[in-house]
Amino acid sequence: MIRTGIDIVDNSRFSDPSRGLLERLFTPYELERGGRAEYWASRFAAKEACVKALGTGFAGITPKDVEVRSRESGEPYYVLYRRAAELLGGREISLSIAHERSHSVAIAVIYEQERLEKT
């Protein structure tokens, strides 16, 4: 089975964010690397996509339980904490992020372990 989640965010929501808002939504790792509105919007879209793929929304999961990191190649990936990590279990999750001037979008795909072993 494959589960997906997708989200789109208007970048203007993060054009002038308060520090308090950022600290409620993002982990210290994400805060260290933050930048323009597109960065914040795309990371928030990725968090939303993740919890949609998990099937819970933010019920019992905080935005800081879903961290978005980038590999040296620029490929984004998730690090999940607490309840989000429990719900993911042993499954694999992939992430793709894109943004334009006005909007950012992210999609999360969760693969069941059996599917990974067959491919």
mmCIF file of C-alpha atoms in Angstrom, residues 4 9-10 13 17 25 27 29 31 33 37 39 43 49 52 57 74-75 100 108 115:
data_model
loop_
_atom_site.group_PDB
_atom_site.id
_atom_site.type_symbol
_atom_site.label_atom_id
_atom_site.label_comp_id
_atom_site.label_asym_id
_atom_site.label_seq_id
_atom_site.Cartn_x
_atom_site.Cartn_y
_atom_site.Cartn_z
ATOM 1 C CA THR A 4 0.213 10.139 -0.064
ATOM 2 C CA VAL A 9 0.945 27.162 0.788
ATOM 3 C CA ASP A 10 0.719 30.780 -0.296
ATOM 4 C CA ARG A 13 1.759 33.755 4.667
ATOM 5 C CA PRO A 17 6.579 35.977 10.142
ATOM 6 C CA LEU A 25 6.235 25.659 13.747
ATOM 7 C CA THR A 27 12.646 22.896 14.899
ATOM 8 C CA TYR A 29 17.569 22.763 12.854
ATOM 9 C CA LEU A 31 15.318 27.760 12.253
ATOM 10 C CA ARG A 33 18.711 27.273 8.018
ATOM 11 C CA ALA A 37 9.286 33.219 2.605
ATOM 12 C CA TYR A 39 11.775 28.415 2.563
ATOM 13 C CA ARG A 43 8.784 23.500 4.828
ATOM 14 C CA ALA A 49 1.832 16.762 3.461
ATOM 15 C CA LYS A 52 -1.868 13.969 5.686
ATOM 16 C CA GLY A 57 -3.448 15.717 10.273
ATOM 17 C CA GLY A 74 19.590 19.380 -2.033
ATOM 18 C CA GLU A 75 17.125 16.475 -1.815
ATOM 19 C CA GLU A 100 7.196 29.409 -7.469
ATOM 20 C CA ALA A 108 4.849 13.023 0.843
ATOM 21 C CA ARG A 115 6.521 -2.717 -1.403
#
